[in-house]
Amino acid sequence: MSCGEFELIARYFNRVTSSRRDVEKGIGDDCALLNVPEKQTLAISTDTLVEGIHFLRDIHPADLGYKALAVNLSDLAAMGADPAWLTLALTLPDVDEAWLKAFSDSLFELLDYYDMQLIGGDTTRGPRSLTLGIHGLVPAGRALRRSGARPGDWIYVTGSLGDSAAGLALLQHRVRITDPAVHEALIKRHLRPMPRILQGQALRNLASAAIDISDGLISDLGHILKASECGARVNIDALPLSSVLRDHFEPEQVLRWALSGGEDYELCFTVPEINRGALDVALGRLGVPYTCIGQLAPESEGLTLLQDGKPVTLKLKGFDHFDAR
Amino acid sequence: MSCGEFELIARYFNRVTSSRRDVEKGIGDDCALLNVPEKQTLAISTDTLVEGIHFLRDIHPADLGYKALAVNLSDLAAMGADPAWLTLALTLPDVDEAWLKAFSDSLFELLDYYDMQLIGGDTTRGPRSLTLGIHGLVPAGRALRRSGARPGDWIYVTGSLGDSAAGLALLQHRVRITDPAVHEALIKRHLRPMPRILQGQALRNLASAAIDISDGLISDLGHILKASECGARVNIDALPLSSVLRDHFEPEQVLRWALSGGEDYELCFTVPEINRGALDVALGRLGVPYTCIGQLAPESEGLTLLQDGKPVTLKLKGFDHFDAR
């Protein structure tokens, strides 16, 4: 192989497209040097994506570059944080310049959109995988957390649920659809999730708890319930479902995707009664729908799903990488 | 597989052995929340270790847990930073509890030694690899960098060079040694490198440039030369070589290991003439030898190796993951 590691990194990832004032030294030394502004708290999250587990072998590198960053941005959104810096550890089986160009172009396009800077990383040879470390800033004391919700708070989700899971099923040929526009729309929801950064920031003073939906609504709402020591009643009739999903698949399948399909990258958050008016003002102008799907209950009640106002039992599980799946 | 991902993480990695005051929220939410003290700059580095490339398949998990952190600490040392927080992204082919226990025990022992806190990460299924994100703090404006060296500055290294490469050669049965104590000592230098954290901090006001030796002296000194726009004269007779290395291997082999074997995790740094006295005071009391191996020259001279005072040409290369090796 003719292209050395350092040269490779320099060519595709050492672009100074954004140059943030809080970055004292970016790529090019043993560490990056960063200055956190006064009265700001640093929010850090790390995600690994492994080929064959988190993304399909035939995914287009541009889609992978976008999605890898978007799912990490979604973690910042869930804390109400402002995106700032990224580290990228890239493990590749070989040096494929077309792949690298498409991947990095797409990654940098999204970085630029959020005025983020790539501050470092590592490139290694091995089975294809990526680990991103994302760093955001949030005013001190105002980060959204999973804890903090109380019985009586209302449960909301942004956007619609289940489309991404339907898109994945289409990509894996587990389901079929004849209308090419619908096919494409659902696949796009899987490959190009929109991190709800603005919504997270708008919720800083309003939500009592928040999480992003990566493993599926039931699983991720469960994390809020556990951290906040609450139960919940969720009206499954109220779940926001896109018309393409409702029009083209069986209701039971749609419900399973919406509750436990995962990879929605919408926000699930809770709001005290007193903040509901302010919520409509804050989120109403952002152009993404948000829907009340239930209410928190005492912890002893656990999680109850209601259909036509009556409790129902469904066999569903969130995504767990070490499960049989 | 019976053990869920979340439970697995909780059991082995969610230990609150160290609880730093600057950690507002550690593991357990979408992001960790950290507060950087005033007048401190954040130093961040990321390293990936892939099985079969960066560590041998049969490495003991305790050695891997130690070394993965130690090599990242070495990057902080090279900046003169104080270790603070770690993120760990762990990809594993299966859930092996004995492996996890040994790995995490060893990792936490070293974390505790440096009063560091594990603040988050990710666990995924796939070919075994690790990506660590290390975060340190350094007083504003005082970080060591690769740039800043000037012609005339003296070149130093800590400790001795080449032992780690010899240890790796022993582990891979590429060389043999009969004395079991020597055998063990060299292997230990490969598996348990000592990050030069105290030395890095002591150098903050004294060194004009610094780097840690991960790819081999020639390669890493080359990074200083490039960043500082200097050349260098290195006396290869002055290279610090351990007596075990000199006593048991051919001089040419020893030299190759010392110059380009890599994974020494010693510091290579440059010091202006005026600071040499202060250097002896600052490093002398830390118990680790340090050796002057040459002097910086104008950039036009390039890198010259001197043996018996005369220039010599050697065919050597640093470690490059995408090279033929």
Tab-separated table of C-alpha atoms in Angstrom, chain A residues 11-288:
chain	number	residue	atom	x	y	z
A	11	ARG	CA	-5.590	14.524	2.848
A	12	TYR	CA	-9.155	13.749	3.852
A	13	PHE	CA	-9.640	14.884	7.391
A	14	ASN	CA	-7.277	17.759	8.018
A	15	ARG	CA	-9.530	20.394	6.484
A	16	VAL	CA	-9.827	23.715	8.201
A	17	THR	CA	-13.293	24.494	6.969
A	18	SER	CA	-14.458	25.660	10.353
A	19	SER	CA	-12.066	27.357	12.725
A	20	ARG	CA	-13.724	27.862	16.070
A	21	ARG	CA	-12.365	30.434	18.484
A	22	ASP	CA	-12.486	27.928	21.343
A	23	VAL	CA	-10.087	25.582	19.502
A	24	GLU	CA	-6.542	26.566	20.485
A	25	LYS	CA	-4.978	23.602	18.653
A	26	GLY	CA	-6.892	21.150	16.481
A	27	ILE	CA	-5.425	18.225	14.557
A	28	GLY	CA	-1.630	17.923	14.459
A	29	ASP	CA	-0.241	17.446	17.970
A	30	ASP	CA	-0.427	14.735	20.633
A	31	CYS	CA	-3.646	16.290	21.924
A	32	ALA	CA	-6.065	18.949	20.781
A	33	LEU	CA	-6.247	22.016	23.041
A	34	LEU	CA	-9.661	23.485	23.751
A	35	ASN	CA	-10.953	26.379	25.827
A	36	VAL	CA	-14.390	26.016	27.369
A	37	PRO	CA	-16.050	29.436	27.694
A	38	GLU	CA	-16.915	30.630	31.195
A	39	LYS	CA	-20.214	29.448	32.693
A	40	GLN	CA	-20.511	26.700	30.102
A	41	THR	CA	-20.570	23.003	30.942
A	42	LEU	CA	-19.030	20.476	28.591
A	43	ALA	CA	-21.257	17.620	27.361
A	44	ILE	CA	-19.421	14.571	26.002
A	45	SER	CA	-20.742	11.440	24.326
A	46	THR	CA	-19.139	8.508	22.526
A	47	ASP	CA	-20.672	6.116	20.015
A	48	THR	CA	-19.221	3.228	18.077
A	49	LEU	CA	-20.653	2.024	14.785
A	50	VAL	CA	-19.533	-1.409	13.587
A	51	GLU	CA	-20.088	-2.671	10.049
A	52	GLY	CA	-22.701	-5.405	9.946
A	53	ILE	CA	-24.060	-4.429	13.384
A	54	HIS	CA	-24.831	-0.712	13.169
A	55	PHE	CA	-24.616	-0.190	9.465
A	56	LEU	CA	-25.051	-2.409	6.439
A	57	ARG	CA	-22.014	-3.512	4.485
A	58	ASP	CA	-23.293	-1.852	1.323
A	59	ILE	CA	-24.135	1.516	2.864
A	60	HIS	CA	-22.982	4.427	0.740
A	61	PRO	CA	-20.018	6.144	2.441
A	62	ALA	CA	-21.800	9.507	2.168
A	63	ASP	CA	-24.754	8.107	4.105
A	64	LEU	CA	-22.397	6.619	6.698
A	65	GLY	CA	-20.510	9.893	7.138
A	66	TYR	CA	-23.776	11.721	7.671
A	67	LYS	CA	-25.396	9.192	9.961
A	68	ALA	CA	-22.385	8.570	12.188
A	69	LEU	CA	-22.316	12.242	13.085
A	70	ALA	CA	-26.089	12.667	13.203
A	71	VAL	CA	-26.583	9.930	15.811
A	72	ASN	CA	-23.921	11.531	17.997
A	73	LEU	CA	-25.489	14.951	17.531
A	74	SER	CA	-28.714	13.377	18.731
A	75	ASP	CA	-27.054	12.690	22.110
A	76	LEU	CA	-26.135	16.359	22.392
A	77	ALA	CA	-29.701	17.304	21.433
A	78	ALA	CA	-30.998	15.173	24.300
A	79	MET	CA	-28.936	17.256	26.749
A	80	GLY	CA	-29.880	20.599	25.172
A	81	ALA	CA	-26.246	21.165	24.209
A	82	ASP	CA	-24.694	23.212	21.424
A	83	PRO	CA	-22.444	21.090	19.126
A	84	ALA	CA	-18.764	22.088	19.258
A	85	TRP	CA	-16.007	19.528	18.583
A	86	LEU	CA	-15.656	16.017	17.171
A	87	THR	CA	-13.031	13.305	17.431
A	88	LEU	CA	-13.152	10.491	14.887
A	89	ALA	CA	-11.494	7.113	15.269
A	90	LEU	CA	-11.749	5.318	11.958
A	91	THR	CA	-10.843	1.671	11.452
A	92	LEU	CA	-10.666	0.590	7.814
A	93	PRO	CA	-9.736	-2.683	6.136
A	94	ASP	CA	-7.946	-0.856	3.326
A	95	VAL	CA	-7.350	2.568	1.811
A	96	ASP	CA	-10.154	3.230	-0.661
A	97	GLU	CA	-9.833	6.825	-1.777
A	98	ALA	CA	-13.276	7.048	-3.367
A	99	TRP	CA	-14.779	5.769	-0.123
A	100	LEU	CA	-12.728	8.214	1.950
A	101	LYS	CA	-13.676	11.153	-0.241
A	102	ALA	CA	-17.412	10.452	-0.155
A	103	PHE	CA	-17.366	9.683	3.571
A	104	SER	CA	-15.354	12.743	4.570
A	105	ASP	CA	-17.189	15.145	2.219
A	106	SER	CA	-20.469	14.145	3.793
A	107	LEU	CA	-19.096	14.299	7.334
A	108	PHE	CA	-17.627	17.755	6.819
A	109	GLU	CA	-20.813	19.048	5.223
A	110	LEU	CA	-22.708	18.215	8.422
A	111	LEU	CA	-19.866	19.471	10.639
A	112	ASP	CA	-19.947	22.784	8.815
A	113	TYR	CA	-23.718	23.008	9.086
A	114	TYR	CA	-23.392	22.920	12.881
A	115	ASP	CA	-20.213	25.046	12.971
A	116	MET	CA	-18.358	22.104	14.484
A	117	GLN	CA	-14.655	21.343	14.206
A	118	LEU	CA	-12.923	17.982	13.851
A	119	ILE	CA	-10.222	18.232	16.515
A	120	GLY	CA	-8.505	14.855	16.288
A	121	GLY	CA	-8.805	11.137	16.022
A	122	ASP	CA	-7.036	8.052	14.887
A	123	THR	CA	-6.895	5.943	11.742
A	124	THR	CA	-6.195	2.243	12.054
A	125	ARG	CA	-6.358	-0.844	9.909
A	126	GLY	CA	-8.903	-3.486	10.799
A	127	PRO	CA	-12.547	-4.478	10.341
A	128	ARG	CA	-14.496	-1.351	9.373
A	129	SER	CA	-15.838	0.598	12.351
A	130	LEU	CA	-16.054	4.156	13.627
A	131	THR	CA	-15.980	5.671	17.073
A	132	LEU	CA	-17.025	9.287	17.378
A	133	GLY	CA	-16.479	11.430	20.428
A	134	ILE	CA	-18.751	14.439	20.381
A	135	HIS	CA	-18.343	17.509	22.555
A	136	GLY	CA	-20.975	20.156	23.107
A	137	LEU	CA	-21.515	23.149	25.358
A	138	VAL	CA	-24.497	23.934	27.525
A	139	PRO	CA	-25.029	26.864	29.915
A	140	ALA	CA	-24.042	25.793	33.437
A	141	GLY	CA	-26.854	24.088	35.317
A	142	ARG	CA	-29.240	23.963	32.363
A	143	ALA	CA	-28.503	20.604	30.753
A	144	LEU	CA	-31.454	18.264	30.192
A	145	ARG	CA	-31.164	14.941	31.971
A	146	ARG	CA	-32.983	11.632	32.186
A	147	SER	CA	-33.666	12.244	35.838
A	148	GLY	CA	-35.853	15.109	37.015
A	149	ALA	CA	-39.238	13.943	35.712
A	150	ARG	CA	-42.150	13.719	38.184
A	151	PRO	CA	-45.465	11.826	38.186
A	152	GLY	CA	-48.018	14.002	36.448
A	153	ASP	CA	-45.524	15.406	33.896
A	154	TRP	CA	-46.616	14.976	30.293
A	155	ILE	CA	-44.652	12.763	27.899
A	156	TYR	CA	-43.855	14.087	24.434
A	157	VAL	CA	-41.974	12.963	21.364
A	158	THR	CA	-40.774	15.002	18.403
A	159	GLY	CA	-41.408	14.026	14.772
A	160	SER	CA	-42.860	10.616	13.951
A	161	LEU	CA	-41.843	7.157	15.111
A	162	GLY	CA	-41.119	3.927	13.278
A	163	ASP	CA	-40.174	5.314	9.868
A	164	SER	CA	-36.491	4.556	10.366
A	165	ALA	CA	-37.208	0.942	11.318
A	166	ALA	CA	-39.410	0.603	8.233
A	167	GLY	CA	-36.576	2.049	6.145
A	168	LEU	CA	-34.164	-0.515	7.553
A	169	ALA	CA	-36.627	-3.341	6.835
A	170	LEU	CA	-36.853	-2.119	3.240
A	171	LEU	CA	-33.079	-1.965	2.920
A	172	GLN	CA	-32.832	-5.517	4.246
A	173	HIS	CA	-35.623	-6.717	1.913
A	174	ARG	CA	-37.672	-7.891	4.887
A	175	VAL	CA	-40.668	-5.936	3.607
A	176	ARG	CA	-41.628	-4.615	0.197
A	177	ILE	CA	-43.322	-1.519	-1.116
A	178	THR	CA	-44.253	-0.687	-4.696
A	179	ASP	CA	-44.359	3.124	-4.652
A	180	PRO	CA	-40.751	4.277	-5.292
A	181	ALA	CA	-41.320	7.704	-3.662
A	182	VAL	CA	-42.546	6.087	-0.431
A	183	HIS	CA	-39.709	3.558	-0.567
A	184	GLU	CA	-37.166	6.349	-0.868
A	185	ALA	CA	-38.758	8.507	1.831
A	186	LEU	CA	-38.601	5.725	4.428
A	187	ILE	CA	-35.047	4.746	3.555
A	188	LYS	CA	-34.066	8.380	3.883
A	189	ARG	CA	-35.544	8.465	7.375
A	190	HIS	CA	-33.228	5.543	8.246
A	191	LEU	CA	-30.079	6.843	6.579
A	192	ARG	CA	-30.443	10.571	7.176
A	193	PRO	CA	-31.973	11.163	10.618
A	194	MET	CA	-32.333	14.827	11.611
A	195	PRO	CA	-30.786	15.442	15.032
A	196	ARG	CA	-33.190	17.596	17.070
A	197	ILE	CA	-30.560	20.099	18.199
A	198	LEU	CA	-32.787	23.200	18.122
A	199	GLN	CA	-35.587	21.384	19.911
A	200	GLY	CA	-33.207	20.241	22.659
A	201	GLN	CA	-31.962	23.779	23.175
A	202	ALA	CA	-35.520	25.142	23.251
A	203	LEU	CA	-36.408	22.583	25.941
A	204	ARG	CA	-33.620	23.655	28.351
A	205	ASN	CA	-35.913	25.602	30.647
A	206	LEU	CA	-39.084	23.654	29.980
A	207	ALA	CA	-38.531	19.896	30.054
A	208	SER	CA	-38.081	17.999	33.316
A	209	ALA	CA	-36.279	15.135	31.537
A	210	ALA	CA	-35.189	14.197	28.025
A	211	ILE	CA	-33.590	11.386	26.037
A	212	ASP	CA	-33.100	10.656	22.358
A	213	ILE	CA	-34.790	7.611	20.899
A	214	SER	CA	-32.060	5.343	19.604
A	215	ASP	CA	-33.108	1.951	20.965
A	216	GLY	CA	-36.853	2.426	20.567
A	217	LEU	CA	-39.447	4.463	22.475
A	218	ILE	CA	-40.209	1.816	25.125
A	219	SER	CA	-36.561	1.173	25.882
A	220	ASP	CA	-35.539	4.838	25.985
A	221	LEU	CA	-38.591	6.074	27.872
A	222	GLY	CA	-37.672	3.263	30.281
A	223	HIS	CA	-34.352	5.017	30.949
A	224	ILE	CA	-36.198	8.215	31.920
A	225	LEU	CA	-38.543	6.214	34.155
A	226	LYS	CA	-35.653	4.462	35.862
A	227	ALA	CA	-33.559	7.603	36.354
A	228	SER	CA	-36.570	9.657	37.498
A	229	GLU	CA	-38.140	6.848	39.570
A	230	CYS	CA	-41.477	7.135	37.804
A	231	GLY	CA	-44.009	4.968	36.038
A	232	ALA	CA	-45.867	6.006	32.890
A	233	ARG	CA	-49.079	5.635	30.937
A	234	VAL	CA	-48.540	5.781	27.173
A	235	ASN	CA	-51.520	6.073	24.801
A	236	ILE	CA	-50.471	4.062	21.814
A	237	ASP	CA	-53.342	5.597	19.824
A	238	ALA	CA	-51.551	8.931	20.235
A	239	LEU	CA	-48.188	7.801	18.831
A	240	PRO	CA	-47.175	10.061	15.947
A	241	LEU	CA	-47.120	7.881	12.840
A	242	SER	CA	-46.357	9.138	9.375
A	243	SER	CA	-49.039	8.691	6.771
A	244	VAL	CA	-46.676	6.655	4.575
A	245	LEU	CA	-46.241	4.196	7.424
A	246	ARG	CA	-49.970	3.961	8.185
A	247	ASP	CA	-50.974	3.695	4.545
A	248	HIS	CA	-48.533	0.955	3.528
A	249	PHE	CA	-48.103	-1.454	6.433
A	250	GLU	CA	-50.223	-3.514	8.814
A	251	PRO	CA	-51.168	-1.682	12.046
A	252	GLU	CA	-49.461	-4.273	14.256
A	253	GLN	CA	-46.203	-3.982	12.307
A	254	VAL	CA	-46.370	-0.203	12.436
A	255	LEU	CA	-46.948	-0.264	16.181
A	256	ARG	CA	-43.986	-2.567	16.751
A	257	TRP	CA	-41.720	-0.289	14.722
A	258	ALA	CA	-42.974	2.827	16.510
A	259	LEU	CA	-42.558	1.359	19.988
A	260	SER	CA	-39.346	-0.624	19.631
A	261	GLY	CA	-37.908	-0.311	16.141
A	262	GLY	CA	-35.224	2.087	17.256
A	263	GLU	CA	-32.993	4.546	15.427
A	264	ASP	CA	-35.723	7.201	15.290
A	265	TYR	CA	-33.352	9.809	16.748
A	266	GLU	CA	-36.354	11.830	17.846
A	267	LEU	CA	-36.438	13.325	21.335
A	268	CYS	CA	-38.631	11.883	24.067
A	269	PHE	CA	-39.131	14.417	26.863
A	270	THR	CA	-41.344	15.208	29.809
A	271	VAL	CA	-42.934	18.561	30.652
A	272	PRO	CA	-44.648	19.676	33.862
A	273	GLU	CA	-48.233	20.893	33.397
A	274	ILE	CA	-47.190	24.456	34.199
A	275	ASN	CA	-44.787	24.573	31.215
A	276	ARG	CA	-47.138	23.269	28.537
A	277	GLY	CA	-48.106	26.721	27.293
A	278	ALA	CA	-44.506	27.856	27.067
A	279	LEU	CA	-43.658	24.609	25.292
A	280	ASP	CA	-46.096	25.386	22.491
A	281	VAL	CA	-44.489	28.792	22.055
A	282	ALA	CA	-40.928	27.417	22.113
A	283	LEU	CA	-41.388	24.364	19.862
A	284	GLY	CA	-44.247	25.633	17.719
A	285	ARG	CA	-42.016	27.910	15.672
A	286	LEU	CA	-39.346	25.266	14.934
A	287	GLY	CA	-41.264	23.485	12.202
A	288	VAL	CA	-41.055	19.935	13.562
